[in-house]
PDB file of C-alpha atoms in Angstrom:
ATOM      1  CA  MET A   1      22.623-153.693 195.156  1.00 47.00           C
ATOM      2  CA  PHE A   2      20.998-152.740 198.573  1.00 57.00           C
ATOM      3  CA  GLU A   3      18.466-154.839 200.194  1.00 69.00           C
ATOM      4  CA  VAL A   4      15.261-153.400 201.506  1.00 78.00           C
ATOM      5  CA  ASN A   5      13.622-155.225 204.389  1.00 83.00           C
ATOM      6  CA  GLN A   6      10.027-155.127 205.875  1.00 87.00           C
ATOM      7  CA  GLN A   7      11.213-152.633 208.480  1.00 88.00           C
ATOM      8  CA  ARG A   8      12.363-150.134 205.782  1.00 88.00           C
ATOM      9  CA  TYR A   9       9.089-150.263 203.884  1.00 90.00           C
ATOM     10  CA  GLN A  10       7.127-149.646 207.298  1.00 91.00           C
ATOM     11  CA  ASP A  11       9.348-146.818 207.865  1.00 92.00           C
ATOM     12  CA  TRP A  12       8.734-145.334 204.548  1.00 93.00           C
ATOM     13  CA  GLN A  13       5.046-145.882 204.962  1.00 93.00           C
ATOM     14  CA  GLU A  14       4.904-144.107 208.121  1.00 94.00           C
ATOM     15  CA  ARG A  15       7.104-141.048 206.725  1.00 95.00           C
ATOM     16  CA  LEU A  16       4.624-140.967 203.668  1.00 94.00           C
ATOM     17  CA  LYS A  17       1.761-140.486 206.041  1.00 93.00           C
ATOM     18  CA  THR A  18       3.449-137.831 208.236  1.00 95.00           C
ATOM     19  CA  ASP A  19       5.654-135.919 206.162  1.00 96.00           C
ATOM     20  CA  GLN A  20       3.817-134.077 203.220  1.00 95.00           C
ATOM     21  CA  ASN A  21       6.971-133.086 201.482  1.00 96.00           C
ATOM     22  CA  PHE A  22       8.592-136.648 201.445  1.00 96.00           C
ATOM     23  CA  ARG A  23       5.161-137.904 200.365  1.00 93.00           C
ATOM     24  CA  LYS A  24       4.870-135.287 197.152  1.00 93.00           C
ATOM     25  CA  PHE A  25       8.525-135.709 196.202  1.00 95.00           C
ATOM     26  CA  TRP A  26       8.147-139.545 195.852  1.00 95.00           C
ATOM     27  CA  VAL A  27       4.533-139.555 194.593  1.00 92.00           C
ATOM     28  CA  PHE A  28       5.990-137.308 191.691  1.00 92.00           C
ATOM     29  CA  TRP A  29       8.798-139.510 190.964  1.00 93.00           C
ATOM     30  CA  SER A  30       6.920-142.782 191.270  1.00 91.00           C
ATOM     31  CA  ASN A  31       3.792-141.603 189.090  1.00 87.00           C
ATOM     32  CA  TYR A  32       4.197-138.256 187.446  1.00 89.00           C
ATOM     33  CA  SER A  33       7.737-138.046 185.872  1.00 90.00           C
ATOM     34  CA  SER A  34       7.376-139.505 182.715  1.00 86.00           C
ATOM     35  CA  PRO A  35       6.177-135.941 180.986  1.00 86.00           C
ATOM     36  CA  LEU A  36       9.697-135.008 181.822  1.00 87.00           C
ATOM     37  CA  PHE A  37      10.710-137.126 178.720  1.00 82.00           C
ATOM     38  CA  ILE A  38       9.169-134.418 176.811  1.00 82.00           C
ATOM     39  CA  ILE A  39      11.975-132.222 177.711  1.00 82.00           C
ATOM     40  CA  GLY A  40      14.345-134.461 176.005  1.00 78.00           C
ATOM     41  CA  PHE A  41      12.105-134.819 172.921  1.00 77.00           C
ATOM     42  CA  ILE A  42      11.923-131.009 172.755  1.00 79.00           C
ATOM     43  CA  TYR A  43      15.693-130.592 173.045  1.00 75.00           C
ATOM     44  CA  LEU A  44      16.229-133.544 170.346  1.00 73.00           C
ATOM     45  CA  TYR A  45      13.744-131.593 168.049  1.00 71.00           C
ATOM     46  CA  TYR A  46      16.499-129.457 166.819  1.00 71.00           C
ATOM     47  CA  GLN A  47      18.526-132.929 166.067  1.00 73.00           C
ATOM     48  CA  LYS A  48      18.678-134.434 162.728  1.00 75.00           C
ATOM     49  CA  ASP A  49      16.803-137.489 163.440  1.00 79.00           C
ATOM     50  CA  TRP A  50      14.185-136.688 166.020  1.00 80.00           C
ATOM     51  CA  VAL A  51      11.280-138.100 164.136  1.00 84.00           C
ATOM     52  CA  LEU A  52      12.931-141.364 163.577  1.00 87.00           C
ATOM     53  CA  MET A  53      13.991-141.370 167.328  1.00 87.00           C
ATOM     54  CA  ALA A  54      10.494-140.739 168.405  1.00 87.00           C
ATOM     55  CA  ALA A  55       9.159-143.292 166.103  1.00 91.00           C
ATOM     56  CA  PHE A  56      11.702-146.052 167.334  1.00 93.00           C
ATOM     57  CA  SER A  57      10.740-144.883 171.125  1.00 92.00           C
ATOM     58  CA  VAL A  58       7.336-145.449 170.377  1.00 93.00           C
ATOM     59  CA  ILE A  59       8.047-149.055 169.133  1.00 96.00           C
ATOM     60  CA  ALA A  60      10.604-149.821 172.098  1.00 96.00           C
ATOM     61  CA  PHE A  61       8.016-148.459 174.802  1.00 95.00           C
ATOM     62  CA  ALA A  62       5.396-150.590 173.351  1.00 96.00           C
ATOM     63  CA  PHE A  63       7.699-153.877 172.944  1.00 97.00           C
ATOM     64  CA  ALA A  64       9.008-153.273 176.590  1.00 96.00           C
ATOM     65  CA  ARG A  65       5.694-152.493 178.123  1.00 95.00           C
ATOM     66  CA  GLY A  66       3.307-154.525 176.217  1.00 95.00           C
ATOM     67  CA  ILE A  67       5.373-157.693 175.231  1.00 96.00           C
ATOM     68  CA  LEU A  68       8.491-158.313 177.179  1.00 96.00           C
ATOM     69  CA  ASN A  69       7.373-157.058 180.842  1.00 95.00           C
ATOM     70  CA  PRO A  70       4.235-159.214 180.640  1.00 95.00           C
ATOM     71  CA  LEU A  71       6.138-162.334 179.618  1.00 95.00           C
ATOM     72  CA  LEU A  72       8.632-161.853 182.459  1.00 95.00           C
ATOM     73  CA  ALA A  73       6.035-161.091 184.768  1.00 94.00           C
ATOM     74  CA  LYS A  74       4.129-164.255 183.863  1.00 94.00           C
ATOM     75  CA  LYS A  75       7.405-166.455 183.968  1.00 95.00           C
ATOM     76  CA  TYR A  76       8.519-165.165 187.335  1.00 95.00           C
ATOM     77  CA  PRO A  77       5.515-163.980 189.311  1.00 95.00           C
ATOM     78  CA  THR A  78       6.531-162.043 192.316  1.00 94.00           C
ATOM     79  CA  LYS A  79       4.470-160.478 195.273  1.00 94.00           C
ATOM     80  CA  ARG A  80       4.770-156.641 195.688  1.00 94.00           C
ATOM     81  CA  PRO A  81       6.259-155.454 198.903  1.00 93.00           C
ATOM     82  CA  TYR A  82       2.760-154.159 200.046  1.00 92.00           C
ATOM     83  CA  GLN A  83       1.200-157.788 199.041  1.00 93.00           C
ATOM     84  CA  GLU A  84       3.967-159.551 201.017  1.00 91.00           C
ATOM     85  CA  TRP A  85       4.038-157.411 203.927  1.00 90.00           C
ATOM     86  CA  ASN A  86       0.283-156.611 204.103  1.00 88.00           C
ATOM     87  CA  PHE A  87       0.251-152.612 204.016  1.00 87.00           C
ATOM     88  CA  LYS A  88      -1.679-150.498 201.878  1.00 86.00           C
ATOM     89  CA  PRO A  89       0.443-148.051 199.554  1.00 87.00           C
ATOM     90  CA  ILE A  90      -0.543-144.652 198.237  1.00 83.00           C
ATOM     91  CA  GLU A  91      -2.540-145.163 195.217  1.00 78.00           C
ATOM     92  CA  SER A  92      -2.738-142.928 191.941  1.00 71.00           C
ATOM     93  CA  LYS A  93      -5.698-142.663 190.085  1.00 67.00           C
ATOM     94  CA  LEU A  94      -4.124-142.947 186.977  1.00 65.00           C
ATOM     95  CA  LEU A  95      -0.855-145.001 187.295  1.00 62.00           C
ATOM     96  CA  SER A  96      -0.571-146.938 190.407  1.00 64.00           C
ATOM     97  CA  TRP A  97      -3.307-148.856 192.100  1.00 65.00           C
ATOM     98  CA  VAL A  98      -3.466-152.031 194.295  1.00 71.00           C
ATOM     99  CA  THR A  99      -3.698-155.359 192.855  1.00 76.00           C
ATOM    100  CA  GLN A 100      -3.625-158.773 193.964  1.00 81.00           C
ATOM    101  CA  HIS A 101      -1.706-160.251 191.040  1.00 82.00           C
ATOM    102  CA  PRO A 102       1.891-161.032 191.984  1.00 87.00           C
ATOM    103  CA  ASN A 103       3.516-158.839 189.069  1.00 86.00           C
ATOM    104  CA  SER A 104       6.090-156.887 190.835  1.00 93.00           C
ATOM    105  CA  PHE A 105       8.929-158.199 188.827  1.00 95.00           C
ATOM    106  CA  PRO A 106      10.042-156.379 186.724  1.00 96.00           C
ATOM    107  CA  SER A 107       8.797-152.744 186.894  1.00 95.00           C
ATOM    108  CA  ARG A 108       6.669-151.949 183.717  1.00 93.00           C
ATOM    109  CA  HIS A 109       7.101-148.241 184.497  1.00 92.00           C
ATOM    110  CA  VAL A 110      11.004-148.423 184.578  1.00 96.00           C
ATOM    111  CA  MET A 111      11.223-150.854 181.767  1.00 97.00           C
ATOM    112  CA  ALA A 112       9.190-149.011 179.401  1.00 95.00           C
ATOM    113  CA  MET A 113      11.102-145.590 180.248  1.00 95.00           C
ATOM    114  CA  ALA A 114      14.626-147.427 180.057  1.00 97.00           C
ATOM    115  CA  ALA A 115      13.484-148.713 176.542  1.00 97.00           C
ATOM    116  CA  VAL A 116      13.124-145.118 175.435  1.00 96.00           C
ATOM    117  CA  ALA A 117      16.441-144.287 177.015  1.00 96.00           C
ATOM    118  CA  GLY A 118      18.139-147.218 175.144  1.00 97.00           C
ATOM    119  CA  VAL A 119      16.811-145.795 171.895  1.00 95.00           C
ATOM    120  CA  ALA A 120      18.038-142.334 172.942  1.00 93.00           C
ATOM    121  CA  PHE A 121      21.467-143.858 173.402  1.00 94.00           C
ATOM    122  CA  TRP A 122      21.566-144.259 169.449  1.00 91.00           C
ATOM    123  CA  PHE A 123      20.794-140.777 169.044  1.00 89.00           C
ATOM    124  CA  ASN A 124      22.030-138.503 171.672  1.00 87.00           C
ATOM    125  CA  ILE A 125      23.847-139.599 174.644  1.00 91.00           C
ATOM    126  CA  PRO A 126      23.188-136.626 176.939  1.00 90.00           C
ATOM    127  CA  THR A 127      19.474-137.025 176.255  1.00 89.00           C
ATOM    128  CA  ALA A 128      19.823-140.933 176.882  1.00 93.00           C
ATOM    129  CA  ILE A 129      21.528-140.213 180.260  1.00 95.00           C
ATOM    130  CA  PHE A 130      18.643-137.722 181.158  1.00 92.00           C
ATOM    131  CA  PHE A 131      16.396-140.392 180.461  1.00 94.00           C
ATOM    132  CA  VAL A 132      18.089-142.997 182.414  1.00 96.00           C
ATOM    133  CA  LEU A 133      18.218-140.815 185.574  1.00 96.00           C
ATOM    134  CA  ILE A 134      14.475-139.955 185.075  1.00 95.00           C
ATOM    135  CA  ALA A 135      13.908-143.769 185.051  1.00 96.00           C
ATOM    136  CA  ALA A 136      16.147-144.432 187.933  1.00 97.00           C
ATOM    137  CA  LEU A 137      14.335-141.939 190.006  1.00 96.00           C
ATOM    138  CA  THR A 138      11.126-143.216 188.975  1.00 95.00           C
ATOM    139  CA  GLY A 139      12.128-146.741 190.155  1.00 96.00           C
ATOM    140  CA  ALA A 140      13.259-145.157 193.389  1.00 96.00           C
ATOM    141  CA  GLY A 141       9.961-143.824 194.087  1.00 95.00           C
ATOM    142  CA  ARG A 142       8.202-147.189 193.362  1.00 94.00           C
ATOM    143  CA  VAL A 143      10.291-148.784 195.819  1.00 95.00           C
ATOM    144  CA  VAL A 144       9.784-146.032 198.462  1.00 95.00           C
ATOM    145  CA  LEU A 145       5.923-146.135 197.774  1.00 94.00           C
ATOM    146  CA  GLY A 146       6.116-150.110 198.182  1.00 93.00           C
ATOM    147  CA  TYR A 147       5.182-151.150 194.743  1.00 93.00           C
ATOM    148  CA  HIS A 148       8.523-152.618 194.002  1.00 95.00           C
ATOM    149  CA  TYR A 149      11.892-154.147 195.278  1.00 95.00           C
ATOM    150  CA  PRO A 150      15.081-152.683 194.293  1.00 95.00           C
ATOM    151  CA  ARG A 151      15.972-155.779 192.115  1.00 95.00           C
ATOM    152  CA  ASP A 152      12.684-155.187 190.184  1.00 96.00           C
ATOM    153  CA  ILE A 153      13.936-151.766 189.314  1.00 97.00           C
ATOM    154  CA  ALA A 154      17.724-152.804 188.494  1.00 96.00           C
ATOM    155  CA  PHE A 155      16.457-155.732 186.249  1.00 96.00           C
ATOM    156  CA  ALA A 156      13.833-153.166 184.517  1.00 97.00           C
ATOM    157  CA  LEU A 157      16.695-150.455 184.039  1.00 97.00           C
ATOM    158  CA  PHE A 158      19.139-153.031 182.483  1.00 97.00           C
ATOM    159  CA  PHE A 159      16.712-154.907 180.297  1.00 95.00           C
ATOM    160  CA  GLY A 160      14.704-151.992 179.208  1.00 97.00           C
ATOM    161  CA  THR A 161      17.637-150.093 178.143  1.00 97.00           C
ATOM    162  CA  LEU A 162      19.036-153.160 176.433  1.00 97.00           C
ATOM    163  CA  SER A 163      15.758-153.941 174.657  1.00 96.00           C
ATOM    164  CA  GLY A 164      15.580-150.237 173.410  1.00 97.00           C
ATOM    165  CA  LEU A 165      19.125-150.837 171.991  1.00 97.00           C
ATOM    166  CA  ILE A 166      18.242-153.917 170.357  1.00 96.00           C
ATOM    167  CA  ILE A 167      15.034-152.417 168.790  1.00 96.00           C
ATOM    168  CA  VAL A 168      17.042-149.685 167.320  1.00 95.00           C
ATOM    169  CA  ALA A 169      19.707-152.049 165.969  1.00 95.00           C
ATOM    170  CA  MET A 170      17.275-154.261 164.380  1.00 94.00           C
ATOM    171  CA  LEU A 171      15.096-151.308 162.938  1.00 93.00           C
ATOM    172  CA  ARG A 172      18.253-149.858 161.448  1.00 90.00           C
ATOM    173  CA  LEU A 173      19.356-153.171 160.022  1.00 91.00           C
ATOM    174  CA  LEU A 174      15.692-153.671 158.639  1.00 90.00           C
ATOM    175  CA  LEU A 175      15.043-150.026 157.303  1.00 87.00           C
ATOM    176  CA  PHE A 176      18.587-148.761 156.236  1.00 82.00           C
ATOM    177  CA  THR A 177      20.567-151.670 154.565  1.00 76.00           C
ATOM    178  CA  ASP A 178      20.523-152.203 150.563  1.00 66.00           C
ATOM    179  CA  GLY A 179      19.434-155.417 149.590  1.00 52.00           C
TER     180      GLY A 179
END
């Protein structure tokens, strides 16, 4: 895993201010890429179990974002790059805003997306790979904008995907076993 230092974040912040295309690209991936998951679900609409996958995805998303992530953030409070190095990142009215809480670790955005990808691995591997790529690019955007460190993203990708896989395994066991 590569390490990102204060100088790298300062360089990115300067480029985000001066290069409109760089800014638009990373703001999109950081904040507005999640609707691309709809493309995956449209593709899955023609699959046998798409309703089941959609339901399991909602459960995995809620678990990762609403339970697992807050527990980890509380157990391991970590300052965000903009908090540690005192710069003002680009904010989004809907999805990214400056906070004083030390909740960089792990990334909520990426963990929730990766949980849905984990669910998709049970149903359709190409769609799951597509979802992981979207989550990884979202994570890269979160790093470039100064909201997260690479370790926050790597952890969120791994444990989000793992939580999605575990949620599906548990739900299948509960719902589809005779007994």
